[in-house]
Coordinates of C-alpha atoms and ligand atoms in Angstrom, one line a residue:
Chain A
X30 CA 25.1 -9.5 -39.4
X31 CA 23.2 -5.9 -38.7
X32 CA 23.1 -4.6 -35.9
X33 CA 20.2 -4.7 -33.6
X34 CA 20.7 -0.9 -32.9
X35 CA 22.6 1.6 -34.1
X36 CA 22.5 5.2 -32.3
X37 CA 23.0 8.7 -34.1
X38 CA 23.7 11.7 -32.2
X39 CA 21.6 10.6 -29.7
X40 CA 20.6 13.3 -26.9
X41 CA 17.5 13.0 -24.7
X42 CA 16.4 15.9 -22.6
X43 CA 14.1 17.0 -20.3
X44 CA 13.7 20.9 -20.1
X45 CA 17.4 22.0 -21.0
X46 CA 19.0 18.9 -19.0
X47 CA 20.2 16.5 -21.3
X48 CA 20.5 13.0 -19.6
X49 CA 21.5 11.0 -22.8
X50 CA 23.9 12.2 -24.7
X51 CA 25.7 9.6 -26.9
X52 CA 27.2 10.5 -30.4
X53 CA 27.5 6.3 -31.5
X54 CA 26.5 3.4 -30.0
X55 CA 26.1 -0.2 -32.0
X56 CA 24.2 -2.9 -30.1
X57 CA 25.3 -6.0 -31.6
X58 CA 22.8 -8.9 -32.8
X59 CA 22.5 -11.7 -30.1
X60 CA 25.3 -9.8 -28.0
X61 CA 24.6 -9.3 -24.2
X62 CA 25.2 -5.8 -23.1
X63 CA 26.3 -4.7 -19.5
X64 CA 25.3 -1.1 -18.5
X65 CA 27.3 0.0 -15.4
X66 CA 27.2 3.5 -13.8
X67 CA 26.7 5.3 -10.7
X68 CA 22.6 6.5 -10.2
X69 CA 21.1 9.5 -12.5
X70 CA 23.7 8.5 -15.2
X71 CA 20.9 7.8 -17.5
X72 CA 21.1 4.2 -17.9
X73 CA 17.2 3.4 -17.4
X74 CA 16.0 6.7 -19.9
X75 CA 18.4 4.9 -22.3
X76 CA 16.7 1.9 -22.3
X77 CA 12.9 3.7 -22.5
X78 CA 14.8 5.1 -25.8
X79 CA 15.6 2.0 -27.0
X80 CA 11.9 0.4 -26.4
X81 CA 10.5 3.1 -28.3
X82 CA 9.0 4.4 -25.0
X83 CA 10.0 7.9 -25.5
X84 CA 11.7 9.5 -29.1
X85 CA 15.1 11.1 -28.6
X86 CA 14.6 14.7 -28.5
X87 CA 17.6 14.8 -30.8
X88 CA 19.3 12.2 -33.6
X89 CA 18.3 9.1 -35.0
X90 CA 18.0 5.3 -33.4
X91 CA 18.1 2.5 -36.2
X92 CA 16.7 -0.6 -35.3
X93 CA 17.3 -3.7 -37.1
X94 CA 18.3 -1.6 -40.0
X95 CA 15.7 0.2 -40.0
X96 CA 15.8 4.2 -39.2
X97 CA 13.0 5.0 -36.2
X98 CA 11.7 8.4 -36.8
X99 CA 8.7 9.3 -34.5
X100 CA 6.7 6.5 -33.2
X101 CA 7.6 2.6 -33.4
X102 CA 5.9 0.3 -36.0
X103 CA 3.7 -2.2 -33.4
X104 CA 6.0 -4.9 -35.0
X105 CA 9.0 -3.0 -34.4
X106 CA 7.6 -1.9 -30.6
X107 CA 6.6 -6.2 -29.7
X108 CA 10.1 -7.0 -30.8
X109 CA 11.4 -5.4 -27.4
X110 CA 10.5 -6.1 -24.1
X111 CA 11.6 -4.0 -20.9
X112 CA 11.9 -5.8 -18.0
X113 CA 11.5 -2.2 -14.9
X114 CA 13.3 -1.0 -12.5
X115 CA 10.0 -1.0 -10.6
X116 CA 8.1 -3.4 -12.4
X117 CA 3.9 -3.4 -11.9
X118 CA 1.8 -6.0 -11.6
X119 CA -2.0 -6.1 -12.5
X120 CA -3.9 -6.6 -9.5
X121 CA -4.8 -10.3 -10.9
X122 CA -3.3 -13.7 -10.3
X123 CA 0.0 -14.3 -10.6
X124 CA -0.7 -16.3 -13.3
X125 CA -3.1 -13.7 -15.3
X126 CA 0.3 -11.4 -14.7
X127 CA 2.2 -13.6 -16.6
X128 CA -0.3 -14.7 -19.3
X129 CA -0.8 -10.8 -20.0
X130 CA 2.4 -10.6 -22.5
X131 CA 1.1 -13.2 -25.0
X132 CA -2.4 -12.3 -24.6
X133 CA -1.6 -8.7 -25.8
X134 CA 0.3 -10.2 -28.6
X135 CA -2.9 -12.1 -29.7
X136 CA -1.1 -15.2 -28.9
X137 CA -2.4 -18.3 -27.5
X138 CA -2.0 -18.4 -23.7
X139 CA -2.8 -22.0 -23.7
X140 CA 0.1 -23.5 -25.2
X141 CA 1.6 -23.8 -21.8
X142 CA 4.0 -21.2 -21.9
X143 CA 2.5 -19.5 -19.0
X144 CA 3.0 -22.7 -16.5
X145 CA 6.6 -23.3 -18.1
X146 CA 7.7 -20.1 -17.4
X147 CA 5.9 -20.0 -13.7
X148 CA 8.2 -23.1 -13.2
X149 CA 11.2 -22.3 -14.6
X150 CA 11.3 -19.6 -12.1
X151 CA 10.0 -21.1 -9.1
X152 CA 6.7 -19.6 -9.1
X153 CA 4.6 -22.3 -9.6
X154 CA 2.9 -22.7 -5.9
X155 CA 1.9 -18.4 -6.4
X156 CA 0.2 -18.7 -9.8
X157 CA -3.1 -18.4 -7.8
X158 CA -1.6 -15.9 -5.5
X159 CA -2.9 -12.2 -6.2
X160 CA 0.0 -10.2 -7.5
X161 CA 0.1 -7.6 -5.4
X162 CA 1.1 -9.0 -2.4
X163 CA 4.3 -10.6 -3.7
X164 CA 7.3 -9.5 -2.1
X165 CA 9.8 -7.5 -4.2
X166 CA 11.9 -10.3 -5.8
X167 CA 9.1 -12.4 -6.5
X168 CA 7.3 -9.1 -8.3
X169 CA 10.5 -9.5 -10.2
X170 CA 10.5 -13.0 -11.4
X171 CA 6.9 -12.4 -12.7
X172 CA 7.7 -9.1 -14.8
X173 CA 10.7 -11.4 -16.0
X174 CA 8.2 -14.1 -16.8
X175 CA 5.8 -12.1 -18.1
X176 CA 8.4 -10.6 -20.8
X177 CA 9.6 -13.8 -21.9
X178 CA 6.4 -15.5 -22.8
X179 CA 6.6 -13.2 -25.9
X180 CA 9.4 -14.1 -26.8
X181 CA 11.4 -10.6 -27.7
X182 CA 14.2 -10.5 -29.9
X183 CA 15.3 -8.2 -27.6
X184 CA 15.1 -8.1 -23.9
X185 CA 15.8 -5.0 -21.7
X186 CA 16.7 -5.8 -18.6
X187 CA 16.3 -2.7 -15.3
X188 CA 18.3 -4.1 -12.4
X189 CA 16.8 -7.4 -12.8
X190 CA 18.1 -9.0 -9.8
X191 CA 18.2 -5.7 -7.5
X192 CA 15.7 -7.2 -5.0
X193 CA 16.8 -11.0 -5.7
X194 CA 19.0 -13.2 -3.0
X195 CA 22.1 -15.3 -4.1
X196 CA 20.1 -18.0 -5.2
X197 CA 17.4 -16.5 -7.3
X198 CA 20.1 -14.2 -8.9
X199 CA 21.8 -17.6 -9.8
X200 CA 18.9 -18.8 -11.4
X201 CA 18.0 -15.2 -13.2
X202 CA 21.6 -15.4 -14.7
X203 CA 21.2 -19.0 -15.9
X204 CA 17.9 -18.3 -17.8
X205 CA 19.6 -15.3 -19.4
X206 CA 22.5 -16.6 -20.8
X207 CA 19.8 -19.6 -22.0
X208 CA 17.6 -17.3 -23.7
X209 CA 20.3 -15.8 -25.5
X210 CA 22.2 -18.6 -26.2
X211 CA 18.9 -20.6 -27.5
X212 CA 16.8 -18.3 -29.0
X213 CA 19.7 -15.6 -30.0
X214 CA 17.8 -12.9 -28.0
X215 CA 19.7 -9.4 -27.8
X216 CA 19.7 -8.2 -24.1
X217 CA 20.9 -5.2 -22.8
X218 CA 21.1 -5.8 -18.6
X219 CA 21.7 -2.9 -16.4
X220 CA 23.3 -3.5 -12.8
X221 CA 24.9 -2.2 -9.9
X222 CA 26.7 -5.0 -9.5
X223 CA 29.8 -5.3 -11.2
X224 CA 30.7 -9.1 -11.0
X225 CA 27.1 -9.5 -12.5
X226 CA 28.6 -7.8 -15.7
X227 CA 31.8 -9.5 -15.4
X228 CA 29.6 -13.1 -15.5
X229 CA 27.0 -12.4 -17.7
X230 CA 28.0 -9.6 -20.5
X231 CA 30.1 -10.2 -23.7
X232 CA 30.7 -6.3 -23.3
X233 CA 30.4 -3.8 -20.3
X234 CA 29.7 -0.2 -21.2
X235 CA 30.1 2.5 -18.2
X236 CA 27.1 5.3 -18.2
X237 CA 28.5 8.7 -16.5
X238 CA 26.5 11.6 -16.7
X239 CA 24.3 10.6 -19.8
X240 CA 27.4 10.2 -21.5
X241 CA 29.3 6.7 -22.3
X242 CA 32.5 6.7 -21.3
X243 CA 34.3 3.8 -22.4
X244 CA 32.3 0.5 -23.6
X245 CA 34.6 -2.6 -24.3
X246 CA 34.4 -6.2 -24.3
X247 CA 34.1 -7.2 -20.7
X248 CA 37.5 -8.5 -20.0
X249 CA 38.8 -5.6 -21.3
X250 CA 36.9 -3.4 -19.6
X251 CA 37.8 -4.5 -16.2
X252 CA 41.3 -6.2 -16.8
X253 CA 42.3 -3.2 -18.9
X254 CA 40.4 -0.2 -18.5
X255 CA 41.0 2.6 -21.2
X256 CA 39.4 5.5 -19.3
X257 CA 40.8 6.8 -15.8
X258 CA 36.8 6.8 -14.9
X259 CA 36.3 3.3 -15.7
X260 CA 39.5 2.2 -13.4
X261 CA 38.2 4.0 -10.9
X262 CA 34.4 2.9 -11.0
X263 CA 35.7 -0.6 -11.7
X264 CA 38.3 0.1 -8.1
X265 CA 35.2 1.5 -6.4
X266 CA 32.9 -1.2 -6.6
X267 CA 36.0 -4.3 -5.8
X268 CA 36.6 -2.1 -2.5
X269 CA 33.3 -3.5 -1.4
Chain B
X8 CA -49.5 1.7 17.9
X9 CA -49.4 5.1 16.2
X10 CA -49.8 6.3 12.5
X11 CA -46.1 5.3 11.2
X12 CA -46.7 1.5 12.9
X13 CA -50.2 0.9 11.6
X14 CA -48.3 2.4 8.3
X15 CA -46.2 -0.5 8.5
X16 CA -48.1 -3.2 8.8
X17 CA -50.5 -2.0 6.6
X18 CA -47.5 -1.6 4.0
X19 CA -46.6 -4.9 4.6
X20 CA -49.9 -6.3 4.2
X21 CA -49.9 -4.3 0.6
X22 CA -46.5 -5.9 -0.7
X23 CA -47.9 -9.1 0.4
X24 CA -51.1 -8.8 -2.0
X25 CA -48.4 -7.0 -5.2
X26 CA -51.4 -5.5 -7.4
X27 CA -51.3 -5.1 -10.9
X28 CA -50.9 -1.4 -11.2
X29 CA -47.6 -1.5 -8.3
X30 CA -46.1 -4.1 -10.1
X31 CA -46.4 -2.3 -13.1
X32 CA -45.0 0.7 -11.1
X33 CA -42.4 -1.9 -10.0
X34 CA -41.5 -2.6 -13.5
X35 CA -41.5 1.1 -15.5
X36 CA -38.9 2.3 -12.6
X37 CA -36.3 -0.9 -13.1
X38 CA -37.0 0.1 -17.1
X39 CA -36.3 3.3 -16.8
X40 CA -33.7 3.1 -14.8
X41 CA -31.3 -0.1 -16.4
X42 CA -31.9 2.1 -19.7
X43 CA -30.5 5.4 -18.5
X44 CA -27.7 3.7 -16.2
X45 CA -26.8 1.6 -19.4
X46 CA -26.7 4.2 -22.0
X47 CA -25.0 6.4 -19.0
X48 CA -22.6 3.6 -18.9
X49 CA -22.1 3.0 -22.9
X50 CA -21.2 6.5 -23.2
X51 CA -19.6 7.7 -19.9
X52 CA -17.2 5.4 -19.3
X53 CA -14.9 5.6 -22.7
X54 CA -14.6 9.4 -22.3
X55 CA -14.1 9.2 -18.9
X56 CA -11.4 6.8 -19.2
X57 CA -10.5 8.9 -22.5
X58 CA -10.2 12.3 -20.4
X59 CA -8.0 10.2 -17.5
X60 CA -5.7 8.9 -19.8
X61 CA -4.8 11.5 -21.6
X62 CA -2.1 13.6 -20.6
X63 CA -2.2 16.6 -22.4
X64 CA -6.0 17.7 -22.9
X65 CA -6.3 20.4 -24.5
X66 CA -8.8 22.3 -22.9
X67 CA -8.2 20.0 -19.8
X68 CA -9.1 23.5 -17.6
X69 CA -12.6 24.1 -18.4
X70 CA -13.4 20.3 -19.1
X71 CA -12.8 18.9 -15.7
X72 CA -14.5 21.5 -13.3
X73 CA -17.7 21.1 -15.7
X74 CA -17.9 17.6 -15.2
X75 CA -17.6 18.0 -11.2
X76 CA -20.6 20.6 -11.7
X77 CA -22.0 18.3 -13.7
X78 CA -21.8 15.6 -11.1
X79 CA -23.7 17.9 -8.9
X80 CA -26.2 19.3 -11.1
X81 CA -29.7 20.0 -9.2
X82 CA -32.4 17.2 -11.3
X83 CA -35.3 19.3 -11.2
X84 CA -32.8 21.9 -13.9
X85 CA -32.1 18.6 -15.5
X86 CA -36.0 18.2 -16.0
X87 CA -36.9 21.8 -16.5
X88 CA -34.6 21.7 -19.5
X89 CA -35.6 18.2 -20.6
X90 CA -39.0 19.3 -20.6
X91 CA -38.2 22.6 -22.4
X92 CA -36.5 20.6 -25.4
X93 CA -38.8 17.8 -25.8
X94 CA -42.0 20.2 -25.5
X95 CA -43.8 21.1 -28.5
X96 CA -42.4 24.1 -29.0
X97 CA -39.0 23.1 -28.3
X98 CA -36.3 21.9 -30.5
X99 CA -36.7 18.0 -30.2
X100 CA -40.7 18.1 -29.5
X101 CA -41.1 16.5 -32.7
X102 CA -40.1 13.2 -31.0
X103 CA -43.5 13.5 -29.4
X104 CA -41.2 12.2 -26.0
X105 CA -42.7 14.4 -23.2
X106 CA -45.0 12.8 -20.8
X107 CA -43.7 9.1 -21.8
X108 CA -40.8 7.2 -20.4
X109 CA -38.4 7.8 -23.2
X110 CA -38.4 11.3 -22.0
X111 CA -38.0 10.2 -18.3
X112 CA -34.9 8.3 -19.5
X113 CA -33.5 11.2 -21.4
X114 CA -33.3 13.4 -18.3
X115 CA -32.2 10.7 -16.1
X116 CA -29.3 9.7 -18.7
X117 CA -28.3 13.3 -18.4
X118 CA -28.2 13.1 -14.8
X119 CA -25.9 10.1 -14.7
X120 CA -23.8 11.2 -17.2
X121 CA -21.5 13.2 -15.6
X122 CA -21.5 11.1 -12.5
X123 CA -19.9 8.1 -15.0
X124 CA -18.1 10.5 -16.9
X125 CA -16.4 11.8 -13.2
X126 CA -16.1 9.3 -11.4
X127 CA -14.3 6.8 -13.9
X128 CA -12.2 9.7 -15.1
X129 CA -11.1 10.1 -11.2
X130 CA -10.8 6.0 -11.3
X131 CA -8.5 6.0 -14.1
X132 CA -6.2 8.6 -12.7
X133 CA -5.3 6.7 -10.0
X134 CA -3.8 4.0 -11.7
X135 CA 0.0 4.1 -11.3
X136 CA 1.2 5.6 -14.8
X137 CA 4.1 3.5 -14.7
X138 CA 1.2 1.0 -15.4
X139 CA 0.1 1.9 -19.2
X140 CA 4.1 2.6 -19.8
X141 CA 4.8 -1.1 -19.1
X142 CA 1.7 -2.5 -21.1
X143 CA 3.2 -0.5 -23.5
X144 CA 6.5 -2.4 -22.7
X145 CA 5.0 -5.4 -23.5
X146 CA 3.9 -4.6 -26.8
X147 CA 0.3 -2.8 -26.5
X148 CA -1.5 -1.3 -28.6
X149 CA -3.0 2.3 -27.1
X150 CA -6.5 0.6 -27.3
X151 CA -5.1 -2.4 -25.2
X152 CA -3.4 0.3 -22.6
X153 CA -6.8 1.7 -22.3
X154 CA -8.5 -1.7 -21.5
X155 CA -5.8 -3.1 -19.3
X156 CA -6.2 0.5 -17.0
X157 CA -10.0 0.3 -17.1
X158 CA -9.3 -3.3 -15.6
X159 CA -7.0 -2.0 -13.2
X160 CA -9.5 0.9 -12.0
X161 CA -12.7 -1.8 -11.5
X162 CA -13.1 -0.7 -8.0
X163 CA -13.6 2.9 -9.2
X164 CA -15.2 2.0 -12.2
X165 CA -17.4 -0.5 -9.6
X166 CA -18.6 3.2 -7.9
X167 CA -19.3 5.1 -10.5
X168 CA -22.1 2.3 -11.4
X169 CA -23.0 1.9 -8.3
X170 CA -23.2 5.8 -7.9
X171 CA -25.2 6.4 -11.1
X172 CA -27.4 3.6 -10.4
X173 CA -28.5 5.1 -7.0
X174 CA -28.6 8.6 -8.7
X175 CA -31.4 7.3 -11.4
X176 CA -33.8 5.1 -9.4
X177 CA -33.7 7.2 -6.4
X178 CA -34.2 10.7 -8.5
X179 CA -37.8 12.2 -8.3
X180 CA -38.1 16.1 -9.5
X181 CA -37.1 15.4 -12.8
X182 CA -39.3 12.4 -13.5
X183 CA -42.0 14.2 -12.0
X184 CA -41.6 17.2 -14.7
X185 CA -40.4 15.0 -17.7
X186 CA -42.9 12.0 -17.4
X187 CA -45.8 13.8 -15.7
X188 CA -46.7 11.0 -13.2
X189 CA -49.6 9.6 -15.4
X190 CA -50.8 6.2 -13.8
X191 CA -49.9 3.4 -16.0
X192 CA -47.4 5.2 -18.1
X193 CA -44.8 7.0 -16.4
X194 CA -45.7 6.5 -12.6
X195 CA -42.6 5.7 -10.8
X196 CA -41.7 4.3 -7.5
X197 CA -40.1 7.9 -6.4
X198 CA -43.3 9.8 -8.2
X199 CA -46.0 7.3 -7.2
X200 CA -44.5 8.0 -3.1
X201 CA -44.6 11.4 -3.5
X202 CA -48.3 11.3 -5.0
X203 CA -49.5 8.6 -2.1
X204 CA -47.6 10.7 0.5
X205 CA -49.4 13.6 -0.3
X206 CA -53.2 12.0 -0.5
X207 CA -52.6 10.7 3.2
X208 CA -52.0 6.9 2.2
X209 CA -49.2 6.7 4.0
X210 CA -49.3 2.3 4.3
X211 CA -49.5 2.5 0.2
X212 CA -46.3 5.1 0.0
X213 CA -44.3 3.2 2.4
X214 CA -44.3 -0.1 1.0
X215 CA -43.5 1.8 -2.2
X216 CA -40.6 3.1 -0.3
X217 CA -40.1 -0.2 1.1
X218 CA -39.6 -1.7 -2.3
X219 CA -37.5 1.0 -3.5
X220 CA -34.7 0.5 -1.1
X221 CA -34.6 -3.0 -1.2
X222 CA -34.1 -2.5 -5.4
X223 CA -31.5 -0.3 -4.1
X224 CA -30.4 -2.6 -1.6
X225 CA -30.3 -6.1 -3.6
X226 CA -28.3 -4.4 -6.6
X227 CA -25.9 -2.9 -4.4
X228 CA -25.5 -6.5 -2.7
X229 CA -24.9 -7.9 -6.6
X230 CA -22.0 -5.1 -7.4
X231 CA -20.5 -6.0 -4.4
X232 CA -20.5 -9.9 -4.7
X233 CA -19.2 -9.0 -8.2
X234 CA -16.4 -7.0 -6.7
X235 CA -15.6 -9.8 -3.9
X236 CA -15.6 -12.1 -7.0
X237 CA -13.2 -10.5 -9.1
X238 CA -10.6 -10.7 -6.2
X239 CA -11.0 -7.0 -4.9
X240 CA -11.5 -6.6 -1.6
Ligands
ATP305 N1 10.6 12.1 -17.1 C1 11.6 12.7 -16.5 N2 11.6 14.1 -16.4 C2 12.7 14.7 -15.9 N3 13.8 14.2 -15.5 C3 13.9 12.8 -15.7 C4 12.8 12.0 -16.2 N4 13.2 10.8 -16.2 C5 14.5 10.8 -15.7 N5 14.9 12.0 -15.4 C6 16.2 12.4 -14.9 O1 17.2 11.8 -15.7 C7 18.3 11.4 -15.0 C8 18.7 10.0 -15.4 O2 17.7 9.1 -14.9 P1 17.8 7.6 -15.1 O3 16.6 7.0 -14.4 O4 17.9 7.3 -16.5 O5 19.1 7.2 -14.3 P2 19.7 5.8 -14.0 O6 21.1 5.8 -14.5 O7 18.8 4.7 -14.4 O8 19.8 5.8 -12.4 P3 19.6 4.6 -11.3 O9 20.8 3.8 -11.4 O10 19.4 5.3 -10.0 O11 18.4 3.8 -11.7 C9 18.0 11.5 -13.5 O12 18.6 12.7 -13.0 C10 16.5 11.7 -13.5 O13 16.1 12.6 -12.5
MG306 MG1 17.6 3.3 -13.4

């Protein structure tokens, strides 16, 4: 099987501050991906890299075999999806938030998707609610929504469950590990929270410093760290 | 009851009995005016939205402050040089436009212009960026981005109509130069008041004015019903 991405001498900076900086990386086909690392590390300017957002300012990305140079085939750019930090909603319904994905793509936003979706995450009683008054987590389940009517083969996820409470984080989980174990969808997922990685990632990679430090399969990487900065990162966050 | 109170009623005896030549007054002025405002529009508001969305305009420096003179620009200029070009001896008085409405419509399009241009530039801008980066996200082409953000800004893009609108049927000196105030052809609400005004019939110039602001007033009340409806308040 290719991989989904492959990463070259990858460096990113802005001025003379480099805050990438990763000499390989392989994203496997239908793997998920856990990005750990303490803030500024450089996790979220990764991921713009690897939705063709912004173009390393040095080395090559390979995506699905095929070498990215400059800007993205449209293709290439509506096979991956980002799911923000900080996601923004139109100032329209819910619903219209939701529908946007598939409508961009020139697909049919009546096949139902849209409801489905609004269900699935317990947004059906806001579809005629105006977006910009949900509270955080709900803003959250829509830009999750919103991504997933397109159906990506990959799917970036920003701290997707940063505003969410126990429940809802249950539920985001569940649908994640349903996408990818349905469709096959590749999905990197950033978090703080460490026992999020240990339930959802087939491997954990730690981010330090635009650099990545050690990046193992996930019982590995917290049963048997091989870097002294991923024993401690790993300590740091069971302390709490 | 003094002059401005026998003015009234006698103005609102006036709109009572519409003649033919105020309606036809009453129709050049909502001509002339939804033809500028629309060709204002059709132009103004893909470079505005052009010149907000893009980052790095070169030339960003002189662009910008001579749209905000532009939105400022004095219409009698506007009509000195309209009339200058489209007079005989000027470069475009082969079009045989001055003293006729398309002339009126040319100086009142240049008027508007830069108010569209401005204020939809100004619109655009303050849409979050992390806006277009996440249509972008979701698989966008650069023409959708521009769409979605033009969307976003309706309010602003809302003012600059409404803004234009008032700038075109309320302008005078311009209209007055251009289209010469001839009865019949390119009389005017705002020229035919001034005219009235100034041969004493005050009852005849204030229903014009009368009818003026409520064109004013009943568009305005449409753009914002429109606004309410699209869930902006
Ligand atoms: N457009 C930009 N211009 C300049 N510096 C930037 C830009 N974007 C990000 N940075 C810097 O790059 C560094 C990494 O930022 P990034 O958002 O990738 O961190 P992160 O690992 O996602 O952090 P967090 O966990 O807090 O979200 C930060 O120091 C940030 O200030
Ligand atoms: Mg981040």
């Amino acid at each position: 099987m290719t991989a989904t991405y492959e990463l070259a001498d990858v460096r990113h900076c802005y001025g003379d501050r480099c805050v990438v900086d990763i000499p390989t990386l392989e994203v496997r086909s239908g793997e998920i991906l856990g990005l750990v690392g303490p803030s500024g590390a450089g996790k979220s300017t990764l991921l713009r890299l690897l939705n063709f957002l912004e173009t390393p300012t040095h080395g090559l990305i390979t995506y699905a075999g095929v070498e990215i140079g400059g800007d993205a085939s449209l293709a290439t750019r509506r096979d991956v999806t980002t799911v923000f930090q900080r996601p923004m909603l139109l100032r329209r319904s819910v619903a219209a938030n939701v529908r946007i994905g598939r409508k961009l793509h020139g697909l049919d936003t009546k096949d139902g998707s849209t409801e489905r979706w609004l269900e699935k995450l317990g947004l059906t009683d806001l579809a005629d609610a105006p977006a910009r008054t949900l509270s955080a987590g709900e803003a959250q389940r829509v830009a999750l929504a919103r991504a997933l009517v397109v159906e990506p083969s990959v799917l970036l996820l920003d701290e997707p469950t940063g505003n969410l409470d126990p429940y809802n984080v249950g539920l985001l989980e569940e649908i994640v590990r349903s996408e990818n174990a349905e469709r096959g969808t590749t999905i990197i997922v950033i978090t703080h929270d460490v026992f999020q990685a240990r339930r959802l990632a087939d491997r954990t990679g730690l981010m330090v410093s635009g650099r990545m430090v050690e990046l193992a399969a996930t019982e590995a990487f917290f049963s048997a760290p091989q870097q002294p900065q991923t024993a401690a990162f790993v300590r740091g966050d069971l302390l709490i | 009851m003094g002059t401005l109170g026998r003015a009234f009623t006698d103005a609102l005896g006036l709109l009572w009995n519409m003649d033919a030549a105020l309606i036809e007054t009453v129709l050049l002025t909502l001509q002339v005016t939804l033809v500028a405002l629309v060709i204002a529009l059709a132009v103004g508001i893909p470079i505005g939205a052009a010149i907000g969305l893009t980052r790095h305009l070169p030339g960003r420096w002189l662009i910008v402050p001579l749209i905000y003179t532009g939105m400022g620009l004095p219409p009698v200029t506007v009509g000195l040089f309209t009339y200058l070009v489209l007079s005989n001896q000027g470069p475009l008085g082969g079009l045989g436009w001055l003293f006729t409405p398309s002339g009126m419509i040319v100086a009142q399009t240049i008027i508007a212009f830069p108010l569209v241009v401005g204020l939809t530039m100004a619109a655009v801008q303050g849409v979050d960026p992390n806006l277009p980066v996440q249509m972008l996200s979701l698989g966008a082409t650069r023409r959708q981005v521009a769409t979605v953000t033009l969307l976003e800004a309706r309010v602003g893009v809302t003012a600059a109509v409404v803004a234009a609108y008032g700038a075109i049927i309320s302008e005078v000196g311009a209209v007055m130069l251009v289209g010469g105030n001839i009865e019949g052809e390119t009389r005017v609400l705002t020229t035919a008041i001034v005219l009235e005004t100034r041969k004493g019939n005050f009852a005849l110039a204030l229903s014009l004015g009368i009818i003026l602001l409520s064109l004013a007033f009943l568009t305005n009340f449409a753009f914002h019903r429109l606004q309410v409806h699209q869930g902006v308040r």
